[in-house]
PDB file of C-alpha atoms and ligand atoms in Angstrom:
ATOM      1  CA  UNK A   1       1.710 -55.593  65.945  1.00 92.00           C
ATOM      2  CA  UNK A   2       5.413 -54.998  66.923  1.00 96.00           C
ATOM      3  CA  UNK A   3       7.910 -53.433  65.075  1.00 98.00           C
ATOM      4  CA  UNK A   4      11.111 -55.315  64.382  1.00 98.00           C
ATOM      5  CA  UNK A   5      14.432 -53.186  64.740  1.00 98.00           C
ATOM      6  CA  UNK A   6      18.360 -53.859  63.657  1.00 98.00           C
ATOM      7  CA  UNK A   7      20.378 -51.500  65.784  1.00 98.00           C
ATOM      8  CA  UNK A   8      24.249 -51.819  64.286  1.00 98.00           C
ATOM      9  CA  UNK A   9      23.625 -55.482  64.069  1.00 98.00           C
ATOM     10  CA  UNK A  10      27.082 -57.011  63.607  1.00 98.00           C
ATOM     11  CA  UNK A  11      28.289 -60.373  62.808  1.00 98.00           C
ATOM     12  CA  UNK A  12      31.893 -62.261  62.528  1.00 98.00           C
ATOM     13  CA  UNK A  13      32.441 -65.496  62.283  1.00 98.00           C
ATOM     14  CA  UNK A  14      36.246 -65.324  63.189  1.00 97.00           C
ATOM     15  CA  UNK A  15      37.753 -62.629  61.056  1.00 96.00           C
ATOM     16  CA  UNK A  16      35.005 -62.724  58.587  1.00 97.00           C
ATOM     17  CA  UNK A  17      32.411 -60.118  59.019  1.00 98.00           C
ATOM     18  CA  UNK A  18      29.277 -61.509  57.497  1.00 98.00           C
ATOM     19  CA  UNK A  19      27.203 -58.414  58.419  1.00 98.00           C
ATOM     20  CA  UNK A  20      28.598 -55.327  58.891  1.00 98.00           C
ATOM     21  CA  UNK A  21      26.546 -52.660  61.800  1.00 98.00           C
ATOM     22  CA  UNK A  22      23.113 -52.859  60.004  1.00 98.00           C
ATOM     23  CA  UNK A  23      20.011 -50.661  61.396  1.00 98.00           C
ATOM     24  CA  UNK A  24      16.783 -51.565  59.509  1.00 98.00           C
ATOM     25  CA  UNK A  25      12.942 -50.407  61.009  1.00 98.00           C
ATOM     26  CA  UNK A  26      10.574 -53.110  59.321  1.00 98.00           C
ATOM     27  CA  UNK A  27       7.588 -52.451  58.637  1.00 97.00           C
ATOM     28  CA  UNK A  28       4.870 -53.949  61.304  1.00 97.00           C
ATOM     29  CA  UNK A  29       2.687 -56.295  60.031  1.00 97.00           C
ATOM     30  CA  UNK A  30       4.559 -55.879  56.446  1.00 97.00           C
ATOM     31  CA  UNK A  31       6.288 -58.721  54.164  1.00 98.00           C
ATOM     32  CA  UNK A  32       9.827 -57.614  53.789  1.00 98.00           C
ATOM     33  CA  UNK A  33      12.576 -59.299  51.846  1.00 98.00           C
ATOM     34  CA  UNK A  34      15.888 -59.078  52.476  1.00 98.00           C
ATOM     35  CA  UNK A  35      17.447 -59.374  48.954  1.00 98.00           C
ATOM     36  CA  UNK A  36      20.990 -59.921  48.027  1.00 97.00           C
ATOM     37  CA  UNK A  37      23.376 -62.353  46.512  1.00 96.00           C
ATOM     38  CA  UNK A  38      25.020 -65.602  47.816  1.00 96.00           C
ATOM     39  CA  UNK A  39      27.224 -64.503  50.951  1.00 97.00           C
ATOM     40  CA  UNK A  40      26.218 -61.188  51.518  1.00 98.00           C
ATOM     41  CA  UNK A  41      25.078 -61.691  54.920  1.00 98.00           C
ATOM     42  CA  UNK A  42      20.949 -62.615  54.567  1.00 98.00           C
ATOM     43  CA  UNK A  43      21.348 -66.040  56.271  1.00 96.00           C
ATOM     44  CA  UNK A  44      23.231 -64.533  59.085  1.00 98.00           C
ATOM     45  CA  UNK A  45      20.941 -61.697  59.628  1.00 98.00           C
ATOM     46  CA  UNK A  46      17.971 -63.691  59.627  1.00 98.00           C
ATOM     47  CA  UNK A  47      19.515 -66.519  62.146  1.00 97.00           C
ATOM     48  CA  UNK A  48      20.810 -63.737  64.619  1.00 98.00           C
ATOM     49  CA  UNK A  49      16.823 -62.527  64.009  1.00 98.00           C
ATOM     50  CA  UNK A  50      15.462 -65.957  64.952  1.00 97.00           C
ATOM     51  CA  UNK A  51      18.225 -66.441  68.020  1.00 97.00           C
ATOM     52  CA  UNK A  52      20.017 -69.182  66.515  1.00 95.00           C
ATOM     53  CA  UNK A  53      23.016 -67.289  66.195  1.00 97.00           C
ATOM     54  CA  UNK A  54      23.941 -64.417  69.040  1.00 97.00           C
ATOM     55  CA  UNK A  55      24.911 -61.075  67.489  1.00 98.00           C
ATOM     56  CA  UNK A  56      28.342 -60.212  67.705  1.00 98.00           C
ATOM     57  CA  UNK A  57      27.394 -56.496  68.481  1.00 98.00           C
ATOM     58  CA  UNK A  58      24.940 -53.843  68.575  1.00 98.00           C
ATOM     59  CA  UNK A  59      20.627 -55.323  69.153  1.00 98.00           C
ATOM     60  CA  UNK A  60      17.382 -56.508  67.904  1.00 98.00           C
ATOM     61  CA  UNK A  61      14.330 -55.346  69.515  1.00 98.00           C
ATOM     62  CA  UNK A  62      11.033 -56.102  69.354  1.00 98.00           C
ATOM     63  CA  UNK A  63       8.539 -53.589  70.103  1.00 97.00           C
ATOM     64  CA  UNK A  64      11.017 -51.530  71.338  1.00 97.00           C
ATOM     65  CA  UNK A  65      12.640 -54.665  73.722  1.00 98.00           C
ATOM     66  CA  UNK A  66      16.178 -55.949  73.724  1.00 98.00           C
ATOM     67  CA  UNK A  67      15.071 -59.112  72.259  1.00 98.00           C
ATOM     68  CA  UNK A  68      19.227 -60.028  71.427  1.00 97.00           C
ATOM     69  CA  UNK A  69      19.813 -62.073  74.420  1.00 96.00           C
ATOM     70  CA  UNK A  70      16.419 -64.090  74.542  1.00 96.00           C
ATOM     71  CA  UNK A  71      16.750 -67.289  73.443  1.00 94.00           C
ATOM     72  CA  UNK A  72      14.850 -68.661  70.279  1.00 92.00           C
ATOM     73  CA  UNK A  73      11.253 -69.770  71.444  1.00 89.00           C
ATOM     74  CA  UNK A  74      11.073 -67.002  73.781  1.00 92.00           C
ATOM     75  CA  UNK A  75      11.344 -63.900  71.290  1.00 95.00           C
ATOM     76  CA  UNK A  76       8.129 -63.641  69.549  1.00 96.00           C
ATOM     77  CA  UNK A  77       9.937 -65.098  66.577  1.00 97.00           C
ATOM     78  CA  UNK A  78       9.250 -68.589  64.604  1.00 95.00           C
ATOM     79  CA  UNK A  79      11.501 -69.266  61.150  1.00 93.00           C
ATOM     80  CA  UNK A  80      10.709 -71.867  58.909  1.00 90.00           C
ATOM     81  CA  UNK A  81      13.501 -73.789  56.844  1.00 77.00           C
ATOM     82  CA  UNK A  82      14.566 -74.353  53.515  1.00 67.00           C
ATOM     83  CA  UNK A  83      14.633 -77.880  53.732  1.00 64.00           C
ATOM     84  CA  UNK A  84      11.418 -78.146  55.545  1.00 66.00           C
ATOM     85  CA  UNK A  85      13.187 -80.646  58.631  1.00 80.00           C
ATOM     86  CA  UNK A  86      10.235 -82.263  59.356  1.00 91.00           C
ATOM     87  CA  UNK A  87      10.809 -84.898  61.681  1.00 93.00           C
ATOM     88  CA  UNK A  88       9.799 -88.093  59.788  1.00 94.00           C
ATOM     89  CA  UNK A  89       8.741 -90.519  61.873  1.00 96.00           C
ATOM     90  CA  UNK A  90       6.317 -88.201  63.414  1.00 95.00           C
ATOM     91  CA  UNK A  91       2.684 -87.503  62.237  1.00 96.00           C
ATOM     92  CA  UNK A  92       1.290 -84.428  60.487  1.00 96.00           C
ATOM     93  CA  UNK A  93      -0.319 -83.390  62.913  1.00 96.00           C
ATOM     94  CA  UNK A  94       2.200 -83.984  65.543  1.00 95.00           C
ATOM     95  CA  UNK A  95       4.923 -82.033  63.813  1.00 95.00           C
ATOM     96  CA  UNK A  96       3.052 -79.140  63.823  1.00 95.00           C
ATOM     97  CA  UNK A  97       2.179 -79.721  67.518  1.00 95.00           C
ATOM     98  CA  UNK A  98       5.921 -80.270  68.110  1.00 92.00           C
ATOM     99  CA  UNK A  99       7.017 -76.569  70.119  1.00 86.00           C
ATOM    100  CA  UNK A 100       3.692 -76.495  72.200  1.00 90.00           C
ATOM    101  CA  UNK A 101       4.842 -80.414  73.665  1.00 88.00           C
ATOM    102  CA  UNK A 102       8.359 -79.062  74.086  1.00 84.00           C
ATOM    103  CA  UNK A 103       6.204 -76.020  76.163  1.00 84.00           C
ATOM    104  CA  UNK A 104       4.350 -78.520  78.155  1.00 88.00           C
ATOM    105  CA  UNK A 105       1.028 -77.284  76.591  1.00 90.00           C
ATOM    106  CA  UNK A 106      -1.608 -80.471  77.321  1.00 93.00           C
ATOM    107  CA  UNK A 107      -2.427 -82.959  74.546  1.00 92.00           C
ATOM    108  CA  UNK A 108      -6.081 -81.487  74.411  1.00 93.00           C
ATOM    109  CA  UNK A 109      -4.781 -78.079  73.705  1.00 94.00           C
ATOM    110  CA  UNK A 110      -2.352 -79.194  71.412  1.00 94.00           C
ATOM    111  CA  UNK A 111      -4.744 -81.364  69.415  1.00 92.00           C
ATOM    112  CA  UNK A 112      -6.704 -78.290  68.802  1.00 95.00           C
ATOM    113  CA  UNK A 113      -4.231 -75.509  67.786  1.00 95.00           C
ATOM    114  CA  UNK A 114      -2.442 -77.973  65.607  1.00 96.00           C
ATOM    115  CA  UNK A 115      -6.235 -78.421  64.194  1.00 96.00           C
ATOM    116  CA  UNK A 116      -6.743 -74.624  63.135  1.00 95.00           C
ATOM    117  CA  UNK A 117      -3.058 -74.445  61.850  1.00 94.00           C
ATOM    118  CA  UNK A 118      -3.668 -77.037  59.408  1.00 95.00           C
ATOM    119  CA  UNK A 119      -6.923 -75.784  58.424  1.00 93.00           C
ATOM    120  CA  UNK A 120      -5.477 -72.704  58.241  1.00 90.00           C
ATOM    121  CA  UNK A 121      -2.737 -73.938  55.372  1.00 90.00           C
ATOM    122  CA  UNK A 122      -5.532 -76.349  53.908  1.00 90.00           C
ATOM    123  CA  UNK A 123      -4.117 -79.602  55.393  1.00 94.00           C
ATOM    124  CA  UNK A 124      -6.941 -81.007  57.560  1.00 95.00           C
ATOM    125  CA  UNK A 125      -7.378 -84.097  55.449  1.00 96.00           C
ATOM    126  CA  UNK A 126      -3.602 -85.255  55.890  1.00 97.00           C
ATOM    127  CA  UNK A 127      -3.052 -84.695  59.246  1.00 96.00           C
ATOM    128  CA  UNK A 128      -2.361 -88.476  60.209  1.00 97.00           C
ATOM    129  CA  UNK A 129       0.216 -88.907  57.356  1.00 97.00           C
ATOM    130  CA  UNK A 130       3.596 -89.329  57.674  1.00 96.00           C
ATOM    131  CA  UNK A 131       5.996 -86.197  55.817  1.00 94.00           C
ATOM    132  CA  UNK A 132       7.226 -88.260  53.214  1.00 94.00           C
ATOM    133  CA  UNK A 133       3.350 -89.300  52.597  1.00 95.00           C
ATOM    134  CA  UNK A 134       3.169 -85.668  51.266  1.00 93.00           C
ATOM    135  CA  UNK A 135       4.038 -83.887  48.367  1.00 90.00           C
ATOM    136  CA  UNK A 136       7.178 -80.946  48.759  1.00 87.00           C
ATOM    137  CA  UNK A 137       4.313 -78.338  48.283  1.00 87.00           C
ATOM    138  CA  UNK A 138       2.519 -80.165  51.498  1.00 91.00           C
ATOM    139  CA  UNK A 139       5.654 -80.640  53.482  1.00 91.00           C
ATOM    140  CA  UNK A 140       5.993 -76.840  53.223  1.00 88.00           C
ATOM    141  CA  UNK A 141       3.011 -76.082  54.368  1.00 91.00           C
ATOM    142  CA  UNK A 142       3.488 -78.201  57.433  1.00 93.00           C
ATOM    143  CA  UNK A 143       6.193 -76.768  57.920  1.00 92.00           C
ATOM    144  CA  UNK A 144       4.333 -73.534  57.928  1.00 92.00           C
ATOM    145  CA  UNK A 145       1.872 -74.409  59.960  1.00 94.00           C
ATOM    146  CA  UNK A 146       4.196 -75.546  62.491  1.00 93.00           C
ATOM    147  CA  UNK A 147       6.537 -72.057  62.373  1.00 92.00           C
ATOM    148  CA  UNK A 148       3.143 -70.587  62.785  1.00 94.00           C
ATOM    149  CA  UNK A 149       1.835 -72.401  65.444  1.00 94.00           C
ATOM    150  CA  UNK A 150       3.724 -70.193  68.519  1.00 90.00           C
ATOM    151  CA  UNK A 151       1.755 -67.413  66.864  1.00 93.00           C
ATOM    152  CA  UNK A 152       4.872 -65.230  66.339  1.00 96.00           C
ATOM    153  CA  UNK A 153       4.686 -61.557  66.023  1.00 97.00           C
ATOM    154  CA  UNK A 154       7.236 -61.994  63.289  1.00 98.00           C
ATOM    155  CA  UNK A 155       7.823 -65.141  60.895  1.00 98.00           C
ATOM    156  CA  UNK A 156      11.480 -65.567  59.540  1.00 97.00           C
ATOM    157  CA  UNK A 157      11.674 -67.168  55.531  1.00 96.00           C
ATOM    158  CA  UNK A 158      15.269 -68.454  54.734  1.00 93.00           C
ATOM    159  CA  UNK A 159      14.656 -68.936  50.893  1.00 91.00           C
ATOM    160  CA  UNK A 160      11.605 -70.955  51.584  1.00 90.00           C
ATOM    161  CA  UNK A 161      10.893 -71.620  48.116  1.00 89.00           C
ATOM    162  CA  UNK A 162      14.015 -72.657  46.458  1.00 86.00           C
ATOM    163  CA  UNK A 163      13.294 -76.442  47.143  1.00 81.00           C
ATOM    164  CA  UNK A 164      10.217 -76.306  45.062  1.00 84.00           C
ATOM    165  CA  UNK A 165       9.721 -76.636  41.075  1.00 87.00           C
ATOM    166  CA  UNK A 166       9.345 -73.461  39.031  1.00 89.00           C
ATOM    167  CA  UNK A 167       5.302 -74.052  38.725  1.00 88.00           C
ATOM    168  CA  UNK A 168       4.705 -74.717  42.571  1.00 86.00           C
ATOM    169  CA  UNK A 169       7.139 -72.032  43.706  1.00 89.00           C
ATOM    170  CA  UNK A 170       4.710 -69.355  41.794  1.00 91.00           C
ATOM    171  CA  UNK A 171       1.739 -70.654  43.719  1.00 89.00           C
ATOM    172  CA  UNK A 172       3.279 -70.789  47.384  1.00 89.00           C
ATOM    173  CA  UNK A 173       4.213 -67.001  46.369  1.00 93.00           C
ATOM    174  CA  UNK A 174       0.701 -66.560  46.321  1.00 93.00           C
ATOM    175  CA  UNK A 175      -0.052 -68.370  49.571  1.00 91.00           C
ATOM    176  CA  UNK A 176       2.729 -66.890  51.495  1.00 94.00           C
ATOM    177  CA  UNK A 177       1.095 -63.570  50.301  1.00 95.00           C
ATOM    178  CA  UNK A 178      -2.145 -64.600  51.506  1.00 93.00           C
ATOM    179  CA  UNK A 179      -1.293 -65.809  54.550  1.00 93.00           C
ATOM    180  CA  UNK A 180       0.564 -63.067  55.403  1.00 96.00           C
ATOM    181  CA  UNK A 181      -1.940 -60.408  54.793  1.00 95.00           C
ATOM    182  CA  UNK A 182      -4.577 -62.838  56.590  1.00 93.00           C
ATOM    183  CA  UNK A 183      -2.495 -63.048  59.728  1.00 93.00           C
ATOM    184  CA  UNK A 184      -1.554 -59.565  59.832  1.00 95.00           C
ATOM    185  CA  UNK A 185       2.251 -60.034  61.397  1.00 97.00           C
ATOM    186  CA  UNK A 186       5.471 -59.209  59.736  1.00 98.00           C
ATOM    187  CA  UNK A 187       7.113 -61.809  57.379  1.00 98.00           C
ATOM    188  CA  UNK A 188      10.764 -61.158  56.760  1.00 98.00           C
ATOM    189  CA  UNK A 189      12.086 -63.956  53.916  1.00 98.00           C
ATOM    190  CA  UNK A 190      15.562 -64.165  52.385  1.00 97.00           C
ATOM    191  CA  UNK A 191      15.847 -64.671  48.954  1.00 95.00           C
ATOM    192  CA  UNK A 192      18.065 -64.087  46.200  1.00 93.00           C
ATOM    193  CA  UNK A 193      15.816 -63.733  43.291  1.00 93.00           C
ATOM    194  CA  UNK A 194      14.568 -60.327  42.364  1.00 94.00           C
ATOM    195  CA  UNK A 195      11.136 -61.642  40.460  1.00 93.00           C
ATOM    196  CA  UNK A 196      10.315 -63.382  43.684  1.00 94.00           C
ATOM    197  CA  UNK A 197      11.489 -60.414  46.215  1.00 96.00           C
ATOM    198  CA  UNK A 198       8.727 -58.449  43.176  1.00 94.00           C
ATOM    199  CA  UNK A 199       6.303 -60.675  43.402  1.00 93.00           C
ATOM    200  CA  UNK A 200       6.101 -60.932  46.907  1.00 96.00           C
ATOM    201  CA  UNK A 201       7.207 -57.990  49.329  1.00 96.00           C
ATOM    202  CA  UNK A 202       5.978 -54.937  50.346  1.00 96.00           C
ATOM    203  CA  UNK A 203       9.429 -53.924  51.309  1.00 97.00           C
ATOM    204  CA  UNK A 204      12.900 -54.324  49.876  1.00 98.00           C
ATOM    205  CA  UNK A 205      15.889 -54.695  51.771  1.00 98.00           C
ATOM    206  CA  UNK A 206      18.770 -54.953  49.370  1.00 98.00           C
ATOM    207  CA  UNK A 207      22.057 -56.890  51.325  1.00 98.00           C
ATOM    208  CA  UNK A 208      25.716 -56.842  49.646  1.00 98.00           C
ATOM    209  CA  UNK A 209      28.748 -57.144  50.979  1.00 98.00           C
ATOM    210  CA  UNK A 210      27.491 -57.489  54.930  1.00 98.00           C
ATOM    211  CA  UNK A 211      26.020 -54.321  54.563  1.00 98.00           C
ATOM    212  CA  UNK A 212      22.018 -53.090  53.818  1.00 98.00           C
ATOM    213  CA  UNK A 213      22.193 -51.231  50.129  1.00 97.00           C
ATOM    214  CA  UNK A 214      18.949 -49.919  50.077  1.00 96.00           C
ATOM    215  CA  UNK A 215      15.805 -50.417  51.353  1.00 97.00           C
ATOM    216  CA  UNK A 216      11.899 -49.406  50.369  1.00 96.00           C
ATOM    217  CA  UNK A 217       9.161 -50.347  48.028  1.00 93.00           C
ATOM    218  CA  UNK A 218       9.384 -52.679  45.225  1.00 88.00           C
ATOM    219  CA  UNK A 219       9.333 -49.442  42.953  1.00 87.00           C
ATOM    220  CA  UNK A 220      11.868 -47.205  45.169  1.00 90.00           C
ATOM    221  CA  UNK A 221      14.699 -50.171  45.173  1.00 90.00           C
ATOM    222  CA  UNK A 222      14.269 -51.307  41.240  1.00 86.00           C
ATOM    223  CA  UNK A 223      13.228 -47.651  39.605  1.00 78.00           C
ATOM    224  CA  UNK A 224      16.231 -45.553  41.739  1.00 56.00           C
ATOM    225  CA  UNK A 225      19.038 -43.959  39.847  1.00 51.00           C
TER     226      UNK A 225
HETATM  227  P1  LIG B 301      23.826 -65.383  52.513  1.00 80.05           P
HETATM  228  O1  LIG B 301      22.686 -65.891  53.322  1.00 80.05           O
HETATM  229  O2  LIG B 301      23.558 -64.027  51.941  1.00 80.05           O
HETATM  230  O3  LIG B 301      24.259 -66.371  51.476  1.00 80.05           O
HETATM  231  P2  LIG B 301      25.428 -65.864  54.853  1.00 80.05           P
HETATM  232  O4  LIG B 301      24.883 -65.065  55.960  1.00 80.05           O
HETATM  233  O5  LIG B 301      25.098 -67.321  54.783  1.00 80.05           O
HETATM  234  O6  LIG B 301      25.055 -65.147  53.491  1.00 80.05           O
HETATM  235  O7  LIG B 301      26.982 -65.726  54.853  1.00 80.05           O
HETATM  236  C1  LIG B 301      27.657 -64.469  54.954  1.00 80.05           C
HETATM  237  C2  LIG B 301      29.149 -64.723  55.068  1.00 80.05           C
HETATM  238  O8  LIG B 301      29.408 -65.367  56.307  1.00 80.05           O
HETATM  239  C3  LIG B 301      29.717 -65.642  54.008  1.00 80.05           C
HETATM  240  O9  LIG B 301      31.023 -65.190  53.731  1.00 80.05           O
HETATM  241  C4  LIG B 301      29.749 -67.000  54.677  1.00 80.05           C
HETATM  242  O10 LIG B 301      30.728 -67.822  54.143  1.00 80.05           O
HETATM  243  C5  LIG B 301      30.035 -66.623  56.107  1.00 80.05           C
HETATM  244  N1  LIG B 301      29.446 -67.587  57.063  1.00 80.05           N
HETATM  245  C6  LIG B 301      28.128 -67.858  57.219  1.00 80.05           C
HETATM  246  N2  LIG B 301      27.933 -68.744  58.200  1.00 80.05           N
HETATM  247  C7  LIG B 301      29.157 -69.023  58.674  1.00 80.05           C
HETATM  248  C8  LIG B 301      29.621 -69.877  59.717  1.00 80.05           C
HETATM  249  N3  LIG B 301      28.799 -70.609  60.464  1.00 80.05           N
HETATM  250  N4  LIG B 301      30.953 -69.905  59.955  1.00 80.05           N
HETATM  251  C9  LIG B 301      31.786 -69.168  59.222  1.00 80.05           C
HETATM  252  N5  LIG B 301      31.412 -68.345  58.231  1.00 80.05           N
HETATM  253  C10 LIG B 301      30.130 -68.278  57.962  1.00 80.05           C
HETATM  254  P1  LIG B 302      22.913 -70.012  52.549  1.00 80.05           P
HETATM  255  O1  LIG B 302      21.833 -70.821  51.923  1.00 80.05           O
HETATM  256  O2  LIG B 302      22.432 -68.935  53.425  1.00 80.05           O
HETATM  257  O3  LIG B 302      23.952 -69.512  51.601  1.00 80.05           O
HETATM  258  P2  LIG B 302      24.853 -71.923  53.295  1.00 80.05           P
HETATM  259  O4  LIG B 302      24.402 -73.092  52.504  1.00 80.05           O
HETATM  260  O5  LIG B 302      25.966 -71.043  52.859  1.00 80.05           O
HETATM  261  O6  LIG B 302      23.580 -70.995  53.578  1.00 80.05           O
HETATM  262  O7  LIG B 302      25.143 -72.355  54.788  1.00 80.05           O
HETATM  263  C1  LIG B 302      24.490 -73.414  55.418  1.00 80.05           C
HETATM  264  C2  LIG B 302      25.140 -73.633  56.769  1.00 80.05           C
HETATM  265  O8  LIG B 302      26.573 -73.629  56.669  1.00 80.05           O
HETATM  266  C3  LIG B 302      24.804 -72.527  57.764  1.00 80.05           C
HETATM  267  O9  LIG B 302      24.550 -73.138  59.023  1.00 80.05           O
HETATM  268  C4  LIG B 302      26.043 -71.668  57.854  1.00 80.05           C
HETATM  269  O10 LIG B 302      26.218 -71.138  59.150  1.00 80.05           O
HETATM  270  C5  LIG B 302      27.131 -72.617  57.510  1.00 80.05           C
HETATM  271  N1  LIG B 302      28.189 -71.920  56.771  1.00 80.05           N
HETATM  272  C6  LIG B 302      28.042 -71.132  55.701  1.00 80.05           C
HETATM  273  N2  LIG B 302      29.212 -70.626  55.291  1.00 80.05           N
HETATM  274  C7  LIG B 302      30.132 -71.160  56.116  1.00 80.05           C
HETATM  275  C8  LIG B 302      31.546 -71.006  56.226  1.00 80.05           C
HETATM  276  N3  LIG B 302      32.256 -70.233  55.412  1.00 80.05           N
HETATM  277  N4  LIG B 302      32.153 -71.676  57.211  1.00 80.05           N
HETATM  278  C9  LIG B 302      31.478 -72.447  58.037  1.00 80.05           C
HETATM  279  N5  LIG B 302      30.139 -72.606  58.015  1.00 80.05           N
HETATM  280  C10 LIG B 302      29.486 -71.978  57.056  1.00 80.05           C
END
């Protein structure tokens, strides 16, 4: 599994600097959170991460390659939204499908990966439905399935479970942990709650002010000094 590295990551939106010459090493195959309050820069880092925004300066490798300039489907990354954007007038099944059509994978091929993915996030019986056939827990797990489906080396969070009631944002912890561990990449999610960067991570990366704070364990980052 590939490492994921920040070299001086920088970015500005104009004259605001939203992240401020970060390094970071993640942990291969590791669920990291990048912790921090509103504004700090977690969004920003994550997007430049994912390719949806370009870095203003300094790189992001992957495995040890310049991954900076490489547009979004072609990194080895896959992020999966807050607000689950599912498209709604497609099927289940079709939305996770969606990036291997946009490849020009065949139907056959599709059919079949989409298939394991939803058995994989326990969907198999609603694959014909429609999203807003599903409850929010199901829509994220589509939406899962589908970040999933390019088999990334590394899957991005952006506050994932902030959309969901207290009760069912407990038990996707849970599944993101499972899943995780049974897939063996990294997971790096953005979050700003400290029980759920606790609950979930086996590394801490604490954001404030566009810069990294600290970083480690759950028990370095809440027991230092
Ligand atoms: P967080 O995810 O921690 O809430 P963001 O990365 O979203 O932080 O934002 C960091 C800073 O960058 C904030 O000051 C925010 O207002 C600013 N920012 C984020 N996105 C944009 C944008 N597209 N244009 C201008 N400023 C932005
Ligand atoms: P977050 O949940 O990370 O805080 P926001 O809700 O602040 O994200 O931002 C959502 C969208 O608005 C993002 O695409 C971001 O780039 C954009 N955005 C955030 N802050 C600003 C800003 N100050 N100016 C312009 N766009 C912004």
């Amino acid at each position: 599994i590939k490492e994921l590295e920040l070299v001086s990551v920088t970015k500005r939106y104009g004259a605001t600097v939203a992240v401020d010459a970060i390094n970071h090493r993640f942990q291969p195959g590791g669920y990291a959170c990048l912790l921090g309050p509103s504004g700090c820069g977690k969004s920003s880092t994550l997007r430049m991460i994912a390719g949806h925004e370009i870095v203003s300066e300094g790189s992001i490798l992957l495995g040890g390659a310049d991954i900076s300039d490489l547009p979004p489907a072609k990194r080895g990354t896959a992020m999966m939204f807050q607000n689950y954007a599912l498209f709604p007038h497609l099927s289940v099944a079709d939305n996770v499908a969606f990036s291997l059509k946009m490849r020009g994978d065949d139907k056959a091929d599709r059919l079949k990966k989409a298939g394991e993915m939803l058995e994989l996030v326990d969907l198999s019986a609603l694959s014909d439905r429609l999203p807003d056939q599903l409850s929010g827990g199901q829509q994220q797990r589509v939406a899962l399935a589908r970040a999933l489906i390019t088999r990334p080396q590394v899957l991005l969070l952006d506050e994932p479970l902030s959309a969901l009631d207290p009760f069912l944002r407990i038990r996707m912890r849970g599944e993101l942990r499972k899943l995780q561990r049974e897939l063996g990449i990294s997971f790096v999610h953005v979050t700003h709650g400290q029980d759920e960067a606790l609950a979930l991570a086996d590394e801490i990366v604490v954001m404030n002010n566009a810069i990294i704070e600290q970083a480690g364990t759950a028990r370095d980052v809440f027991n230092a000094p």
